[in-house]
Short mmCIF file of C-alpha atoms in Angstrom, two decimals:
data_model
loop_
_atom_site.label_atom_id
_atom_site.label_comp_id
_atom_site.label_asym_id
_atom_site.label_seq_id
_atom_site.Cartn_x
_atom_site.Cartn_y
_atom_site.Cartn_z
CA MET A 1 -108.73 23.22 70.76
CA GLU A 2 -106.72 23.45 67.57
CA PHE A 3 -103.24 21.86 67.33
CA PRO A 4 -101.41 23.37 64.33
CA THR A 5 -99.09 20.92 62.62
CA ARG A 6 -96.73 21.05 59.68
CA SER A 7 -96.61 18.55 56.88
CA SER A 8 -93.62 16.24 56.57
CA PRO A 9 -90.65 16.24 56.25
CA TYR A 10 -90.00 17.53 59.74
CA LEU A 11 -86.21 17.45 59.70
CA PRO A 12 -84.15 19.87 57.62
CA VAL A 13 -82.37 18.35 54.65
CA SER A 14 -78.66 18.22 55.43
CA ASN A 15 -77.34 16.69 52.21
CA ASP A 16 -79.09 18.48 49.35
CA VAL A 17 -77.76 18.66 45.80
CA SER A 18 -75.94 21.99 46.09
CA ARG A 19 -74.25 20.98 49.36
CA LEU A 20 -73.14 17.71 47.79
CA MET A 21 -71.77 19.45 44.70
CA VAL A 22 -69.84 21.98 46.80
CA ARG A 23 -68.23 19.15 48.78
CA VAL A 24 -67.21 17.35 45.61
CA MET A 25 -65.70 20.55 44.20
CA LEU A 26 -63.75 21.15 47.40
CA ALA A 27 -62.45 17.59 47.30
CA LEU A 28 -61.22 18.13 43.73
CA ILE A 29 -58.97 21.03 44.75
CA PRO A 30 -55.88 19.02 45.84
CA GLY A 31 -55.85 16.97 42.66
CA ALA A 32 -56.47 20.02 40.46
CA LEU A 33 -53.60 21.92 42.11
CA VAL A 34 -51.15 19.03 41.75
CA LEU A 35 -52.24 18.44 38.14
CA SER A 36 -51.69 22.14 37.38
CA TRP A 37 -48.30 22.10 39.10
CA PHE A 38 -47.04 19.25 36.96
CA PHE A 39 -48.72 20.13 33.64
CA GLY A 40 -48.94 23.91 33.68
CA TRP A 41 -51.40 26.69 32.96
CA GLY A 42 -53.26 24.73 30.31
CA ILE A 43 -55.10 22.84 33.05
CA ILE A 44 -56.40 26.14 34.49
CA PHE A 45 -57.46 27.34 31.03
CA ASN A 46 -59.31 24.08 30.44
CA LEU A 47 -61.14 24.36 33.77
CA LEU A 48 -62.18 27.96 33.07
CA ILE A 49 -63.39 27.19 29.56
CA THR A 50 -65.28 23.99 30.38
CA THR A 51 -66.94 25.43 33.48
CA SER A 52 -68.06 28.69 31.86
CA THR A 53 -69.27 26.85 28.75
CA ALA A 54 -71.18 24.33 30.86
CA LEU A 55 -72.92 27.08 32.83
CA LEU A 56 -73.81 29.08 29.71
CA ALA A 57 -75.10 25.98 27.93
CA GLU A 58 -77.16 24.97 30.96
CA ALA A 59 -78.71 28.45 31.19
CA ALA A 60 -79.45 28.63 27.46
CA VAL A 61 -81.14 25.23 27.29
CA LEU A 62 -83.18 25.82 30.43
CA GLN A 63 -84.29 29.17 29.04
CA LEU A 64 -85.39 27.48 25.82
CA ARG A 65 -87.26 24.80 27.79
CA GLY A 66 -89.02 27.40 29.92
CA LYS A 67 -87.47 26.06 33.12
CA PRO A 68 -86.15 28.12 36.05
CA VAL A 69 -82.51 28.97 35.31
CA ARG A 70 -81.18 30.33 38.59
CA PRO A 71 -81.91 27.29 40.84
CA ALA A 72 -80.37 24.92 38.27
CA LEU A 73 -77.20 26.99 37.98
CA LEU A 74 -76.87 27.35 41.75
CA ASP A 75 -77.16 23.60 42.40
CA GLY A 76 -73.61 23.25 41.05
CA SER A 77 -74.19 20.20 38.87
CA ALA A 78 -73.31 21.94 35.58
CA ALA A 79 -70.20 23.51 37.10
CA LEU A 80 -69.10 20.12 38.44
CA THR A 81 -69.57 18.52 35.02
CA GLY A 82 -67.36 21.24 33.55
CA LEU A 83 -64.70 20.74 36.20
CA LEU A 84 -64.55 16.95 35.75
CA LEU A 85 -64.30 17.34 31.98
CA GLY A 86 -61.64 20.06 32.27
CA LEU A 87 -59.49 17.89 34.53
CA SER A 88 -59.63 15.10 31.94
CA LEU A 89 -58.36 17.13 28.98
CA PRO A 90 -54.75 17.61 27.83
CA PRO A 91 -53.33 20.99 28.88
CA LEU A 92 -52.34 22.12 25.38
CA ALA A 93 -55.62 21.32 23.66
CA PRO A 94 -56.98 24.20 21.55
CA TRP A 95 -59.78 26.22 23.17
CA TRP A 96 -62.54 24.78 21.02
CA ILE A 97 -61.87 21.25 22.35
CA PRO A 98 -63.15 22.04 25.90
CA VAL A 99 -65.97 24.12 24.41
CA ILE A 100 -67.26 21.26 22.24
CA GLY A 101 -66.86 18.74 25.07
CA ALA A 102 -68.76 20.87 27.58
CA LEU A 103 -71.53 21.68 25.09
CA PHE A 104 -72.03 18.03 24.28
CA ALA A 105 -71.96 17.03 27.96
CA ILE A 106 -74.59 19.56 29.03
CA VAL A 107 -76.83 19.90 25.98
CA VAL A 108 -76.90 16.33 24.67
CA ALA A 109 -75.91 14.06 27.58
CA LYS A 110 -77.81 15.97 30.28
CA GLN A 111 -80.53 18.35 29.12
CA LEU A 112 -81.85 16.36 26.16
CA TYR A 113 -82.56 13.53 28.61
CA GLY A 114 -84.50 15.85 30.93
CA GLY A 115 -81.82 17.47 33.07
CA LEU A 116 -80.31 16.59 36.42
CA GLY A 117 -81.49 13.22 37.70
CA TYR A 118 -82.62 11.86 34.31
CA ASN A 119 -79.33 11.35 32.47
CA PRO A 120 -78.52 7.62 32.10
CA PHE A 121 -74.85 8.30 31.32
CA ASN A 122 -72.20 10.40 33.03
CA PRO A 123 -72.32 13.72 31.11
CA ALA A 124 -68.63 14.60 31.59
CA MET A 125 -67.52 11.22 30.28
CA ILE A 126 -69.87 11.48 27.31
CA GLY A 127 -68.21 14.79 26.44
CA PHE A 128 -64.75 13.25 26.85
CA VAL A 129 -65.53 10.22 24.68
CA VAL A 130 -66.96 12.42 21.91
CA LEU A 131 -63.72 14.42 21.92
CA ILE A 132 -61.30 11.51 21.99
CA ILE A 133 -63.13 9.73 19.17
CA SER A 134 -63.61 12.84 17.03
CA PHE A 135 -60.32 14.67 17.67
CA PRO A 136 -57.69 12.07 18.62
CA LEU A 137 -54.73 14.29 17.63
CA GLN A 138 -55.78 17.28 19.77
CA MET A 139 -56.50 14.93 22.70
CA THR A 140 -52.85 13.83 22.82
CA LEU A 141 -51.37 17.30 23.44
CA TRP A 142 -49.94 16.63 26.90
CA SER A 143 -46.97 18.73 27.95
CA PRO A 144 -44.07 17.05 29.79
CA PRO A 145 -44.55 17.09 33.57
CA THR A 146 -42.53 19.57 35.61
CA GLY A 147 -39.22 18.09 36.77
CA ILE A 148 -38.71 15.58 34.00
CA GLY A 149 -36.03 17.71 32.34
CA GLN A 150 -38.00 18.99 29.36
CA GLU A 151 -40.01 21.96 30.60
CA GLY A 152 -43.39 22.77 29.14
CA PRO A 153 -44.53 26.20 27.90
CA GLY A 154 -45.15 29.02 30.40
CA PHE A 155 -48.27 31.14 30.94
CA THR A 156 -47.95 33.41 27.87
CA GLU A 157 -46.81 30.62 25.58
CA THR A 158 -49.66 28.36 26.70
CA LEU A 159 -52.18 31.18 26.27
CA GLN A 160 -50.93 31.81 22.74
CA LEU A 161 -50.92 28.12 21.87
CA VAL A 162 -54.41 27.41 23.25
CA PHE A 163 -56.16 30.39 21.66
CA SER A 164 -54.22 30.88 18.43
CA GLY A 165 -52.73 27.45 17.83
CA LYS A 166 -49.26 28.98 17.41
CA PRO A 167 -46.41 27.12 19.18
CA PRO A 168 -43.67 29.10 20.94
CA ASP A 169 -40.97 30.58 18.72
CA GLY A 170 -38.58 27.93 17.44
CA GLU A 171 -40.80 25.10 18.67
CA THR A 172 -43.29 22.72 17.15
CA LEU A 173 -46.16 20.83 18.76
CA ASP A 174 -44.08 17.67 18.64
CA SER A 175 -41.19 19.32 20.49
CA ILE A 176 -43.31 20.59 23.42
CA THR A 177 -45.58 17.57 23.91
CA MET A 178 -44.98 13.97 24.82
CA ALA A 179 -46.93 10.74 25.17
CA THR A 180 -48.40 9.97 28.58
CA PRO A 181 -46.92 7.03 30.52
CA LEU A 182 -49.96 4.88 29.76
CA ASP A 183 -49.68 5.70 26.06
CA GLU A 184 -45.93 5.06 26.07
CA SER A 185 -46.27 1.75 27.93
CA LYS A 186 -48.90 0.54 25.46
CA THR A 187 -46.71 1.49 22.49
CA GLN A 188 -43.53 -0.05 23.89
CA SER A 189 -45.20 -3.26 25.05
CA GLY A 190 -46.51 -3.62 21.50
CA LEU A 191 -42.86 -3.60 20.39
CA ASN A 192 -42.19 -6.53 22.76
CA LEU A 193 -40.07 -4.54 25.21
CA THR A 194 -40.05 -5.95 28.72
CA TRP A 195 -41.68 -3.99 31.49
CA ASP A 196 -38.29 -3.25 33.10
CA GLU A 197 -37.09 -1.75 29.82
CA ILE A 198 -40.26 0.33 29.56
CA LEU A 199 -39.89 1.68 33.10
CA SER A 200 -36.34 2.88 32.39
CA ASP A 201 -37.86 5.84 30.50
CA PRO A 202 -37.74 9.05 32.62
CA ARG A 203 -41.48 9.63 32.18
CA PHE A 204 -42.07 6.75 34.62
CA GLY A 205 -41.76 7.20 38.38
CA HIS A 206 -41.46 4.76 41.27
CA TYR A 207 -44.93 3.23 40.97
CA GLY A 208 -46.78 4.89 38.08
CA GLY A 209 -46.18 7.66 35.60
CA TYR A 210 -43.87 10.45 36.75
CA GLY A 211 -46.04 13.22 38.18
CA TRP A 212 -49.15 11.07 37.76
CA GLU A 213 -48.28 9.29 41.02
CA TRP A 214 -48.71 12.57 42.92
CA VAL A 215 -51.78 13.53 40.92
CA ASN A 216 -53.45 10.24 41.78
CA LEU A 217 -52.38 10.51 45.41
CA ALA A 218 -53.95 13.99 45.63
CA PHE A 219 -57.23 12.78 44.14
CA LEU A 220 -57.11 9.81 46.53
CA LEU A 221 -56.82 12.15 49.52
CA GLY A 222 -59.67 14.30 48.19
CA GLY A 223 -61.77 11.19 47.64
CA LEU A 224 -61.14 9.88 51.16
CA TRP A 225 -62.18 13.27 52.56
CA LEU A 226 -65.34 13.06 50.45
CA TRP A 227 -66.07 9.62 51.87
CA LYS A 228 -65.36 10.88 55.40
CA GLN A 229 -67.91 13.64 54.81
CA ARG A 230 -70.42 10.94 53.75
CA ALA A 231 -70.87 12.63 50.41
CA ILE A 232 -70.09 9.29 48.73
CA GLN A 233 -70.16 5.71 49.96
CA TRP A 234 -67.20 3.36 49.90
CA HIS A 235 -68.64 0.63 47.71
CA ILE A 236 -67.93 1.99 44.21
CA PRO A 237 -64.34 3.24 44.83
CA ALA A 238 -63.50 0.03 46.70
CA GLY A 239 -65.05 -2.11 43.98
CA MET A 240 -63.28 -0.26 41.18
CA LEU A 241 -59.85 -0.12 42.82
CA GLY A 242 -60.20 -3.71 44.04
CA GLY A 243 -61.24 -4.98 40.62
CA LEU A 244 -58.36 -3.17 38.92
CA PHE A 245 -55.89 -4.38 41.56
CA VAL A 246 -56.93 -8.04 41.43
CA ILE A 247 -56.95 -8.43 37.65
CA SER A 248 -53.66 -6.55 37.22
CA LEU A 249 -52.09 -8.66 40.00
CA MET A 250 -53.16 -11.88 38.27
CA PHE A 251 -51.52 -10.94 34.96
CA TYR A 252 -48.50 -9.44 36.70
CA PHE A 253 -47.85 -12.69 38.57
CA ALA A 254 -48.37 -14.68 35.38
CA ASP A 255 -45.90 -12.61 33.33
CA ALA A 256 -44.20 -9.64 35.01
CA ASP A 257 -42.21 -8.85 31.85
CA SER A 258 -45.31 -8.19 29.79
CA TYR A 259 -47.79 -6.66 32.21
CA GLY A 260 -47.59 -3.66 34.51
CA SER A 261 -47.81 -4.01 38.28
CA PRO A 262 -51.04 -3.28 40.19
CA LEU A 263 -49.45 -0.16 41.68
CA PHE A 264 -48.66 1.14 38.20
CA HIS A 265 -52.31 0.88 37.20
CA LEU A 266 -53.59 2.36 40.47
CA PHE A 267 -51.28 5.38 40.30
CA SER A 268 -51.33 6.12 36.58
CA GLY A 269 -53.80 7.90 34.34
CA ALA A 270 -57.17 8.92 35.73
CA THR A 271 -57.59 6.01 38.13
CA MET A 272 -58.26 7.86 41.39
CA ILE A 273 -60.38 10.67 39.98
CA GLY A 274 -62.32 7.99 38.17
CA ALA A 275 -62.84 5.89 41.29
CA PHE A 276 -63.90 8.66 43.68
CA PHE A 277 -65.33 11.45 41.50
CA ILE A 278 -66.55 10.00 38.19
CA ALA A 279 -67.75 6.46 38.86
CA THR A 280 -69.65 7.64 41.96
CA ASP A 281 -72.06 9.85 40.00
CA PRO A 282 -75.30 9.24 41.97
CA VAL A 283 -77.53 9.52 38.89
CA SER A 284 -75.89 7.12 36.44
CA ALA A 285 -74.29 4.61 38.85
CA ALA A 286 -75.82 1.54 40.50
CA THR A 287 -77.71 2.36 43.68
CA THR A 288 -77.96 -0.80 45.81
CA PRO A 289 -75.05 -1.50 48.23
CA ARG A 290 -74.16 -4.87 46.66
CA GLY A 291 -74.80 -3.47 43.20
CA ARG A 292 -72.34 -0.64 43.77
CA LEU A 293 -69.60 -3.17 44.50
CA TYR A 294 -70.33 -5.10 41.29
CA TYR A 295 -70.61 -1.83 39.36
CA GLY A 296 -67.25 -0.57 40.64
CA ALA A 297 -65.55 -3.92 40.09
CA GLY A 298 -66.84 -3.98 36.52
CA ILE A 299 -65.33 -0.56 35.87
CA GLY A 300 -61.96 -1.64 37.32
CA ILE A 301 -61.84 -4.78 35.18
CA LEU A 302 -62.89 -2.93 32.03
CA VAL A 303 -60.26 -0.24 32.66
CA TYR A 304 -57.54 -2.92 32.75
CA ILE A 305 -58.86 -4.65 29.62
CA ILE A 306 -59.00 -1.40 27.64
CA ARG A 307 -55.59 -0.25 28.86
CA THR A 308 -53.97 -3.59 28.05
CA TRP A 309 -55.68 -4.75 24.87
CA GLY A 310 -57.90 -1.86 23.77
CA GLY A 311 -57.26 0.95 21.34
CA TYR A 312 -56.95 3.72 23.96
CA PRO A 313 -54.23 4.14 26.60
CA ASP A 314 -56.65 4.91 29.45
CA GLY A 315 -60.08 3.36 29.71
CA ILE A 316 -61.83 5.22 32.52
CA ALA A 317 -64.41 7.04 30.37
CA PHE A 318 -65.33 4.02 28.26
CA ALA A 319 -65.50 1.71 31.29
CA VAL A 320 -67.77 4.11 33.19
CA LEU A 321 -70.14 4.52 30.25
CA LEU A 322 -70.30 0.77 29.63
CA MET A 323 -71.15 0.14 33.28
CA ASN A 324 -73.70 2.99 33.16
CA MET A 325 -75.55 0.82 30.66
CA ALA A 326 -75.38 -2.14 33.04
CA ALA A 327 -76.44 -0.20 36.16
CA PRO A 328 -80.24 -0.76 35.85
CA THR A 329 -79.74 -4.52 35.43
CA ILE A 330 -77.32 -4.64 38.35
CA ASP A 331 -79.84 -2.80 40.53
CA TYR A 332 -82.63 -5.17 39.49
CA TYR A 333 -80.72 -8.30 40.53
CA THR A 334 -79.24 -6.86 43.72
CA LYS A 335 -82.33 -5.38 45.33
CA PRO A 336 -82.17 -5.76 49.11
CA ARG A 337 -84.74 -8.18 50.52
CA VAL A 338 -87.68 -6.46 52.19
CA PHE A 339 -87.74 -7.04 55.94
CA GLY A 340 -89.97 -10.02 56.71
CA GLN A 341 -90.00 -11.27 53.14
CA ARG A 342 -89.37 -15.00 52.75
CA GLU A 343 -86.70 -16.24 50.36
CA GLU A 344 -89.15 -18.16 48.13
CA GLN A 345 -91.08 -14.91 47.58
CA ASP A 346 -88.09 -13.29 45.87
CA ASP A 347 -88.82 -15.01 42.56
#
């Protein structure tokens, strides 16, 4: 009598790549909406340009490599890279800035290494770092957040500025942009102003930068939902936020006039999107449970060091890429012990 059987696996996959990417994109929605509310239409333009460029670049390279195009586009990884890059860019950056960043992220940082699953570095952060090093002026074009008194350009004015480079009538780029709170705090602390004097500027809110507090809170809520859905694990966000909190608390206690509070660092810049959406990239991050904690803590500490003594106001991208380099070594030294293996056999 014949007993027909099927080969393994027997259970349906419930957490494939496309499902994971869709969950991450859904979790980004609250932060993207709040960011757009405070900083205007330029955020939407950036998202559209980076996402469409990422998809076109992915399709073109796969076509050249003779690989199936449709499955790769439908897995959502290229679109997610475009979204993460678009959310990191200033809203008044000219259109070619998101195009160059997305092309570099997909073509160089992802496909030249073999595609999804083979990239040693986070593609979106590679694209961001290339832009901020190559085009520092265009990467500072942040409009004032809504509600601070100085309103940014509207839909038509932003469209004109992004695609033609022409500021609104009677305005200049300097008059419609302003430094971010992290940039301003770095500049003013370099002039030996106390932290209380720095926080008296209207671009600072109760805990972090004005508007940035809500942006970070929205990304935090999206990240917690992502963790609740088991799309990510808690180790990397907890390690990163814990590392950033502890080191900033130490310096804040030592000299509160010269160093920002832990809450300022947690709710300013790209902290929350970095902790829950960028550092948790399953390809380029550490993979062991203990290693993820070390990996996240390393990012948090590096972010503080770069923000406080480095040459850039926010250090998320550089910290993530530096820890990407350390991830294989962290995994090697934090491998879980095999069940039944004796301690002396570990060496």
